[in-house]
Coordinates of C-alpha atoms in Angstrom, one line a residue:
M1 CA 104.2 131.7 31.2
G2 CA 105.0 128.0 31.0
A3 CA 101.7 127.1 32.6
D4 CA 101.2 124.3 30.2
L5 CA 104.6 122.8 30.7
T6 CA 105.1 119.5 32.6
T7 CA 107.4 119.4 35.6
G8 CA 110.0 117.7 33.6
Q9 CA 109.9 120.4 30.9
R10 CA 110.3 123.0 33.6
V11 CA 113.4 121.1 34.9
A12 CA 114.8 121.2 31.4
R13 CA 114.1 124.9 31.0
A14 CA 115.8 125.7 34.3
R15 CA 118.8 123.5 33.3
R16 CA 119.2 125.2 30.0
R17 CA 118.9 128.7 31.6
I18 CA 122.1 128.1 33.5
G19 CA 123.9 126.6 30.5
W20 CA 124.1 123.0 31.8
D21 CA 123.7 119.9 29.7
Q22 CA 122.0 116.8 31.1
A23 CA 125.3 115.3 32.2
Q24 CA 126.1 118.3 34.4
L25 CA 122.7 118.1 36.0
A26 CA 123.0 114.4 36.5
A27 CA 126.4 114.9 38.3
A28 CA 125.0 117.6 40.5
V29 CA 122.2 115.4 41.8
D30 CA 124.3 112.2 41.8
R31 CA 122.0 110.5 39.2
S32 CA 122.6 109.0 35.7
V33 CA 122.1 110.9 32.5
S34 CA 119.4 108.4 31.7
W35 CA 117.5 109.4 34.9
V36 CA 117.6 113.1 33.9
S37 CA 116.4 112.4 30.4
K38 CA 113.5 110.3 31.7
V39 CA 112.5 113.1 34.2
E40 CA 112.7 115.8 31.5
T41 CA 110.7 113.8 29.0
G42 CA 108.0 112.7 31.5
R43 CA 108.9 109.1 31.4
L44 CA 109.8 109.2 35.1
A45 CA 107.5 111.0 37.6
L46 CA 108.9 113.3 40.2
D47 CA 106.9 111.7 43.0
R48 CA 108.9 112.9 46.1
M49 CA 109.2 116.4 47.5
S50 CA 112.8 115.5 48.5
V51 CA 113.8 115.0 44.8
L52 CA 112.0 118.1 43.7
G53 CA 113.7 120.1 46.4
Q54 CA 117.1 118.8 45.5
L55 CA 116.6 119.7 41.8
A56 CA 115.4 123.2 42.7
D57 CA 118.4 123.7 44.9
V58 CA 121.1 122.7 42.4
L59 CA 119.3 124.6 39.6
G60 CA 119.0 127.7 41.7
V61 CA 115.3 128.1 41.5
E62 CA 112.3 128.1 43.8
V63 CA 110.3 124.8 44.0
V64 CA 107.3 126.6 42.5
E65 CA 109.2 127.2 39.3
L66 CA 109.4 123.5 38.8
T67 CA 105.9 122.7 40.0
G68 CA 104.2 125.4 38.0
Q69 CA 102.0 126.6 40.9
P70 CA 99.6 128.2 41.2
Y71 CA 97.2 126.0 39.2
R72 CA 93.9 127.5 37.9
H73 CA 90.9 125.5 36.9
D74 CA 87.7 126.1 34.9
T75 CA 85.1 126.1 37.6
S76 CA 85.0 127.9 41.0
E77 CA 84.6 124.5 42.8
L78 CA 87.7 123.0 41.1
D79 CA 89.6 126.3 41.5
S80 CA 89.9 125.5 45.2
G81 CA 89.7 129.0 46.7
H82 CA 91.7 131.0 44.2
A83 CA 88.9 133.5 44.0
A84 CA 89.5 134.4 47.6
I85 CA 93.2 135.2 47.2
P86 CA 92.9 138.9 46.6
G87 CA 90.7 139.3 49.7
L88 CA 93.0 137.1 51.7
R89 CA 96.0 139.1 50.5
L90 CA 94.4 142.4 51.6
A91 CA 93.3 141.0 55.0
L92 CA 96.9 139.7 55.7
Q93 CA 98.3 143.1 54.7
Q94 CA 96.0 144.8 57.1
A95 CA 96.8 142.2 59.8
T96 CA 100.6 142.8 59.4
M97 CA 100.9 146.6 58.9
P98 CA 101.0 149.1 61.8
G99 CA 97.6 150.7 62.2
G100 CA 95.9 148.2 59.9
A101 CA 92.7 148.2 62.0
D102 CA 92.2 151.9 61.1
L103 CA 91.7 150.9 57.5
I104 CA 88.9 148.5 58.2
A105 CA 85.3 149.7 58.5
L106 CA 82.8 147.3 60.2
P107 CA 79.1 147.9 60.9
A108 CA 79.6 146.8 64.5
A109 CA 82.4 145.9 66.8
P110 CA 83.2 142.1 66.6
T111 CA 82.9 140.0 69.7
L112 CA 85.2 137.3 71.0
A113 CA 82.5 134.7 71.4
D114 CA 81.2 135.2 67.8
L115 CA 84.6 135.0 66.3
A116 CA 85.6 132.0 68.3
A117 CA 82.6 130.1 66.9
R118 CA 83.3 131.2 63.4
V119 CA 87.0 130.2 63.6
A120 CA 86.1 126.8 64.9
A121 CA 83.7 126.3 61.9
A122 CA 86.4 127.5 59.5
E123 CA 88.8 125.0 61.0
R124 CA 86.4 122.2 60.2
L125 CA 86.5 123.3 56.5
R126 CA 90.3 123.4 56.6
Q127 CA 90.5 119.9 57.9
D128 CA 88.1 118.6 55.2
A129 CA 90.2 120.5 52.6
K130 CA 87.1 122.5 51.5
F131 CA 89.2 125.5 50.4
T132 CA 86.5 127.2 48.3
A133 CA 84.2 127.3 51.2
L134 CA 87.0 128.3 53.5
G135 CA 88.0 131.1 51.2
D136 CA 84.4 132.5 51.3
V137 CA 84.7 133.1 55.1
L138 CA 88.4 133.4 56.1
P139 CA 89.2 137.0 54.8
Q140 CA 86.3 138.5 56.7
I141 CA 87.3 136.6 59.9
L142 CA 90.8 137.9 59.6
R143 CA 89.6 141.5 59.1
E144 CA 87.4 141.3 62.1
L145 CA 90.2 139.8 64.2
V146 CA 92.5 142.7 63.2
V147 CA 90.0 145.1 64.7
L148 CA 89.3 142.9 67.8
C149 CA 93.0 142.6 68.5
A150 CA 93.3 146.4 68.3
I151 CA 90.4 147.2 70.6
S152 CA 91.0 144.5 73.2
D153 CA 93.3 144.5 76.2
G154 CA 94.4 142.1 79.0
E155 CA 93.1 138.6 78.8
A156 CA 90.7 139.5 76.1
R157 CA 93.5 140.6 73.8
A158 CA 95.5 137.4 74.5
A159 CA 92.4 135.4 73.5
A160 CA 91.9 137.5 70.4
E161 CA 95.6 137.0 69.4
A162 CA 95.1 133.2 69.9
L163 CA 92.2 133.3 67.4
M164 CA 94.3 135.4 65.1
L165 CA 97.0 132.7 65.2
R166 CA 94.6 130.0 64.4
S167 CA 93.1 131.9 61.6
S168 CA 96.4 132.9 60.2
H169 CA 97.4 129.2 60.2
M170 CA 94.4 128.5 57.9
A171 CA 95.5 131.3 55.6
R172 CA 99.0 129.8 55.6
V173 CA 97.7 126.4 54.7
S174 CA 95.4 127.7 51.9
S175 CA 98.2 129.9 50.5
N176 CA 100.8 127.2 50.4
L177 CA 98.5 124.7 48.9
L178 CA 97.4 127.0 46.2
G179 CA 101.0 128.0 45.4
H180 CA 100.9 131.6 46.8
H181 CA 103.9 131.2 49.1
D182 CA 104.4 134.9 49.7
L183 CA 101.0 134.9 51.4
G184 CA 102.1 131.9 53.4
W185 CA 105.0 134.0 54.8
S186 CA 102.7 136.9 55.6
A187 CA 100.4 134.5 57.5
V188 CA 103.0 132.8 59.5
Q189 CA 104.6 136.2 60.4
R190 CA 101.3 137.3 61.9
E191 CA 101.2 134.0 63.9
L192 CA 104.6 134.8 65.4
V193 CA 103.4 138.3 66.2
A194 CA 100.3 136.9 67.9
A195 CA 102.4 134.6 70.0
E196 CA 104.7 137.5 71.1
R197 CA 101.8 139.8 71.9
A198 CA 100.0 137.1 73.9
D199 CA 103.3 136.3 75.7
S200 CA 102.6 132.6 75.4
P201 CA 105.2 129.8 75.0
V202 CA 102.3 127.6 73.8
L203 CA 101.4 130.0 71.0
Q204 CA 105.0 130.4 70.2
A205 CA 105.4 126.7 69.7
A206 CA 102.3 126.6 67.5
A207 CA 103.6 129.4 65.3
R208 CA 107.0 127.8 65.0
W209 CA 105.4 124.5 64.0
D210 CA 103.6 126.4 61.2
L211 CA 106.8 128.2 60.3
C212 CA 108.4 124.8 59.7
G213 CA 105.5 124.0 57.4
V214 CA 106.2 127.0 55.3
W215 CA 109.9 126.0 54.9
L216 CA 109.0 122.5 54.0
H217 CA 106.6 123.7 51.3
E218 CA 109.5 125.9 49.9
G219 CA 112.1 123.2 50.1
E220 CA 114.1 125.1 52.7
L221 CA 114.9 121.9 54.6
G222 CA 117.9 123.2 56.6
S223 CA 115.8 126.0 58.0
A224 CA 112.9 123.7 58.8
K225 CA 115.0 121.2 60.7
N226 CA 116.9 123.9 62.6
M227 CA 113.6 125.6 63.6
A228 CA 112.1 122.3 64.7
R229 CA 115.3 121.6 66.8
R230 CA 115.2 125.1 68.4
A231 CA 111.5 124.8 69.2
L232 CA 112.0 121.4 70.8
D233 CA 114.8 122.8 72.9
D234 CA 112.6 125.7 74.0
L235 CA 109.7 123.4 74.8
E236 CA 111.7 120.9 76.8
P237 CA 111.7 122.9 80.1
H238 CA 107.9 122.9 79.9
M239 CA 107.6 119.2 79.4
A240 CA 107.9 118.2 83.1
G241 CA 104.3 117.9 84.2
A242 CA 103.1 119.3 80.9
D243 CA 99.5 119.2 79.9
D244 CA 98.2 117.6 76.7
V245 CA 98.5 120.8 74.7
V246 CA 102.2 121.2 75.3
R247 CA 102.9 117.5 74.8
A248 CA 101.0 117.5 71.5
L249 CA 103.0 120.4 70.2
W250 CA 106.2 118.7 71.3
G251 CA 105.1 115.6 69.3
A252 CA 104.0 117.6 66.3
M253 CA 107.4 119.3 66.2
H254 CA 109.1 116.0 66.2
L255 CA 107.0 115.0 63.1
R256 CA 108.0 118.2 61.3
A257 CA 111.7 117.4 62.1
A258 CA 111.2 113.8 60.9
V259 CA 109.8 115.0 57.5
A260 CA 112.6 117.5 57.1
W261 CA 115.3 114.9 57.8
S262 CA 113.6 112.3 55.6
R263 CA 113.8 114.8 52.7
L264 CA 117.5 115.2 53.5
W265 CA 117.7 111.4 53.2
D266 CA 118.9 111.0 56.7
R267 CA 117.1 107.8 57.9
T268 CA 118.7 107.8 61.4
E269 CA 117.5 111.3 62.3
A270 CA 114.1 110.9 60.7
E271 CA 113.3 107.7 62.5
A272 CA 114.6 109.0 65.8
H273 CA 112.2 112.0 65.6
L274 CA 109.4 109.7 64.4
A275 CA 110.0 107.4 67.4
A276 CA 109.8 110.4 69.8
A277 CA 106.5 111.5 68.3
R278 CA 105.1 108.0 68.5
E279 CA 106.0 107.8 72.2
V280 CA 104.2 111.1 72.9
A281 CA 101.2 110.2 70.8
A282 CA 100.7 106.9 72.7
G283 CA 99.6 108.9 75.8
L284 CA 97.4 111.4 74.1
P285 CA 93.8 111.2 72.8
D286 CA 93.2 109.4 69.6
D287 CA 91.3 112.4 68.2
G288 CA 93.9 115.0 69.2
N289 CA 94.1 118.1 67.0
V290 CA 95.8 120.7 69.1
F291 CA 96.2 123.9 67.0
Q292 CA 95.2 122.1 63.9
T293 CA 98.3 119.8 64.1
Q294 CA 96.1 116.6 64.0
F295 CA 98.7 115.2 66.4
N296 CA 97.6 111.7 67.3
A297 CA 98.7 108.1 66.9
V298 CA 97.1 107.7 63.5
N299 CA 98.8 110.8 62.1
A300 CA 102.1 109.7 63.5
E301 CA 101.7 106.5 61.4
I302 CA 100.7 108.5 58.3
H303 CA 104.0 110.4 58.7
S304 CA 105.8 107.0 59.0
V305 CA 104.5 106.2 55.5
E306 CA 105.4 109.6 54.1
I307 CA 108.9 109.4 55.6
S308 CA 109.5 106.0 54.0
L309 CA 108.4 107.4 50.7
E310 CA 110.8 110.4 51.0
L311 CA 113.6 108.2 51.9
G312 CA 113.0 106.2 48.8
H313 CA 112.0 102.9 50.4
P314 CA 108.8 101.9 48.5
R315 CA 108.5 98.5 50.1
D316 CA 108.5 100.1 53.5
V317 CA 105.7 102.5 52.3
L318 CA 103.4 99.6 51.6
S319 CA 104.3 97.6 54.7
K320 CA 103.9 100.6 57.0
A321 CA 100.6 101.6 55.3
E322 CA 99.1 98.3 56.4
L323 CA 99.4 99.5 60.0
V324 CA 97.5 102.7 59.4
D325 CA 93.8 102.7 60.3
V326 CA 93.3 105.9 58.3
A327 CA 89.5 106.1 58.7
R328 CA 90.1 106.8 62.4
I329 CA 91.5 110.3 61.7
A330 CA 88.9 113.0 61.5
S331 CA 90.6 114.9 58.7
G332 CA 89.8 114.6 55.0
E333 CA 93.1 116.3 54.3
R334 CA 95.1 113.8 56.3
Q335 CA 93.2 110.8 54.8
S336 CA 93.8 112.1 51.3
H337 CA 97.5 112.7 52.0
F338 CA 97.8 109.1 53.1
W339 CA 96.3 107.8 49.9
V340 CA 98.6 110.0 47.8
C341 CA 101.6 108.6 49.6
M342 CA 100.2 105.1 48.9
A343 CA 99.8 105.9 45.2
A344 CA 103.4 107.1 45.0
G345 CA 104.6 104.0 46.8
Q346 CA 102.7 101.7 44.6
M347 CA 104.1 103.4 41.5
M348 CA 107.6 103.1 42.9
N349 CA 106.9 99.4 43.3
G350 CA 105.8 99.2 39.7
K351 CA 102.1 98.5 40.6
S352 CA 100.0 100.9 38.5
D353 CA 96.6 99.3 39.3
P354 CA 96.7 99.9 43.0
A355 CA 98.4 103.2 42.4
A356 CA 95.4 104.3 40.3
E357 CA 93.0 103.0 42.9
A358 CA 94.9 105.0 45.6
I359 CA 95.0 108.3 43.8
L360 CA 91.3 108.1 42.8
R361 CA 90.5 107.3 46.4
A362 CA 92.5 110.3 47.6
D363 CA 90.6 112.5 45.1
S364 CA 87.2 111.2 46.2
I365 CA 88.0 112.2 49.8
A366 CA 89.5 115.7 49.3
P367 CA 89.6 116.7 45.6
Q368 CA 90.6 120.3 46.3
H369 CA 93.6 119.0 48.2
V370 CA 94.7 116.5 45.5
R371 CA 94.3 118.7 42.5
N372 CA 96.6 121.4 43.9
R373 CA 99.4 119.1 45.0
P374 CA 102.3 118.9 42.6
I375 CA 103.2 115.3 43.6
A376 CA 99.6 114.1 43.1
R377 CA 99.5 115.9 39.7
N378 CA 102.7 114.2 38.6
L379 CA 101.3 110.8 39.6
V380 CA 98.1 111.4 37.7
D381 CA 100.1 112.5 34.7
D382 CA 102.3 109.4 34.9
L383 CA 99.3 107.1 35.3
R384 CA 97.6 108.8 32.3
A385 CA 100.7 108.3 30.2
T386 CA 101.3 104.7 31.4
D387 CA 97.7 103.6 30.6
R388 CA 98.5 100.1 31.9
H389 CA 95.8 99.8 34.6
A390 CA 92.1 99.1 34.9
R391 CA 91.1 102.7 35.8
T392 CA 92.2 104.3 32.5
E393 CA 89.0 106.3 31.9
E394 CA 88.7 107.6 35.5
I395 CA 92.4 108.6 35.4
R396 CA 91.9 110.4 32.1
R397 CA 89.0 112.3 33.5
L398 CA 90.9 113.3 36.5
A399 CA 93.9 114.4 34.3
G400 CA 91.4 116.5 32.3
N401 CA 90.1 118.1 35.4
M402 CA 93.7 118.9 36.4
K403 CA 94.3 120.3 32.9
L404 CA 97.1 117.8 32.3
G405 CA 98.1 116.5 28.9

C-alpha cells in the first residue's frame, strides 16, 4: 500500500495521519513552510539520511515508512536478491532458535574448510554489491553453519562461530539494503551470539560495528553513537600493542561514530571521530578489509565526503571528493556509495549535469546497490523531474528501471 507514492507524498501522508498541517511540521523540524511544501510536492529532494531520519522521528514513524522500502523490480537481476528473502528468513530463524540445527537435514556433514572457502567467495559478491548472486548462495551457507556450529567443539567451534558472524553480516547488509530491517536485526543478533560463544573480544567488536550499522539504517542515531562509544571504550584496553585486526576495528568504529554524529549535525564530534579513524588508517594496509569493514585510508576519505554531505556542507563535499582516489578501493559497493554522495553534493550545489554524471557512474558500478538506496532513488527522481542536464535520456531510463514516475 502506497508503493507508488513518492517520498514527499509519504511524508505528507504521515503528517496528515497525526493531524498536523505543514506549519506544524515545519516548526517541529525547524524549517520553513515553503521547505515542507517543496518536500511534499517533490520539488525538493530528500538527499540526506539525516533529514529523512529527523522527519521520521518527529512524525513518529519508521524510516522505511517514508522511503517505501522494500522496492520490487520486474526482473530477477534488477530485483537484487529479493527472491532469496524467504530462504534467508528461514535460515536466520533456524540460526537463532534453540535446537535450530535439528530442523536442518543435510546429505553430509559440512566441513570447516569448505565453508570457509564459500564464505570468502560470498564476501566478494557482497563487496561488489551482487546481491542476486549472493542471495543464491547465502541461505544454504547459513544453514550449513547452523549445523557446523552445533556439532563442533573447542577451537573448531570458535572458528565455525567466526564464519557464522561473517555470514550473518552479509545477511544483515542484504536485508537492510533491500528494506527487510527485521531480518537485519535477526542477523546481527546471531552475530552477537557468535561473539559470545567464541569468547572473543575481536568478534564482539565486529558484531557491535554491525549493530551500529543496523541502527544507522533505521535512523536510531542515539543508539548508534552510544554503542560506538561503548565499543571504543571496551576496545581501548586492547589497543596497546594491538595487531592490525584490532586497530582496524577501532578505526571502523570511529567511522560509525562519525556518521552517527554527522546525522545529528554535530560537526565537532563527527570530525573528531573522523580524525581518529584517519590516524589509525594511516598505519594500516591500503587494501584493508577486516571483517568486511573495508577499513583503509580510501574508505576513511569516502566517509569524509559522506559526513560533509550529512552536515549539509555541499562545497565541502566537492572539495573533499577531489582528495579521494576511489578506484583504489576494491569494493564496488564503496565506489558506488562515493558517487552517490557526489551526485547529492552536486545537486545541493545546483549542478545537475555533474550530478547526473555521478549517479549514472554509481549505477554502472553497482546497480543493485544504487537501485535499492532511498537517497539514490530520490536523486534520480529529482534529476528526472529537473530535466536540465545533458543525460536526460539515460536518467529517464534509470528512473524507469527504478519504477519512478
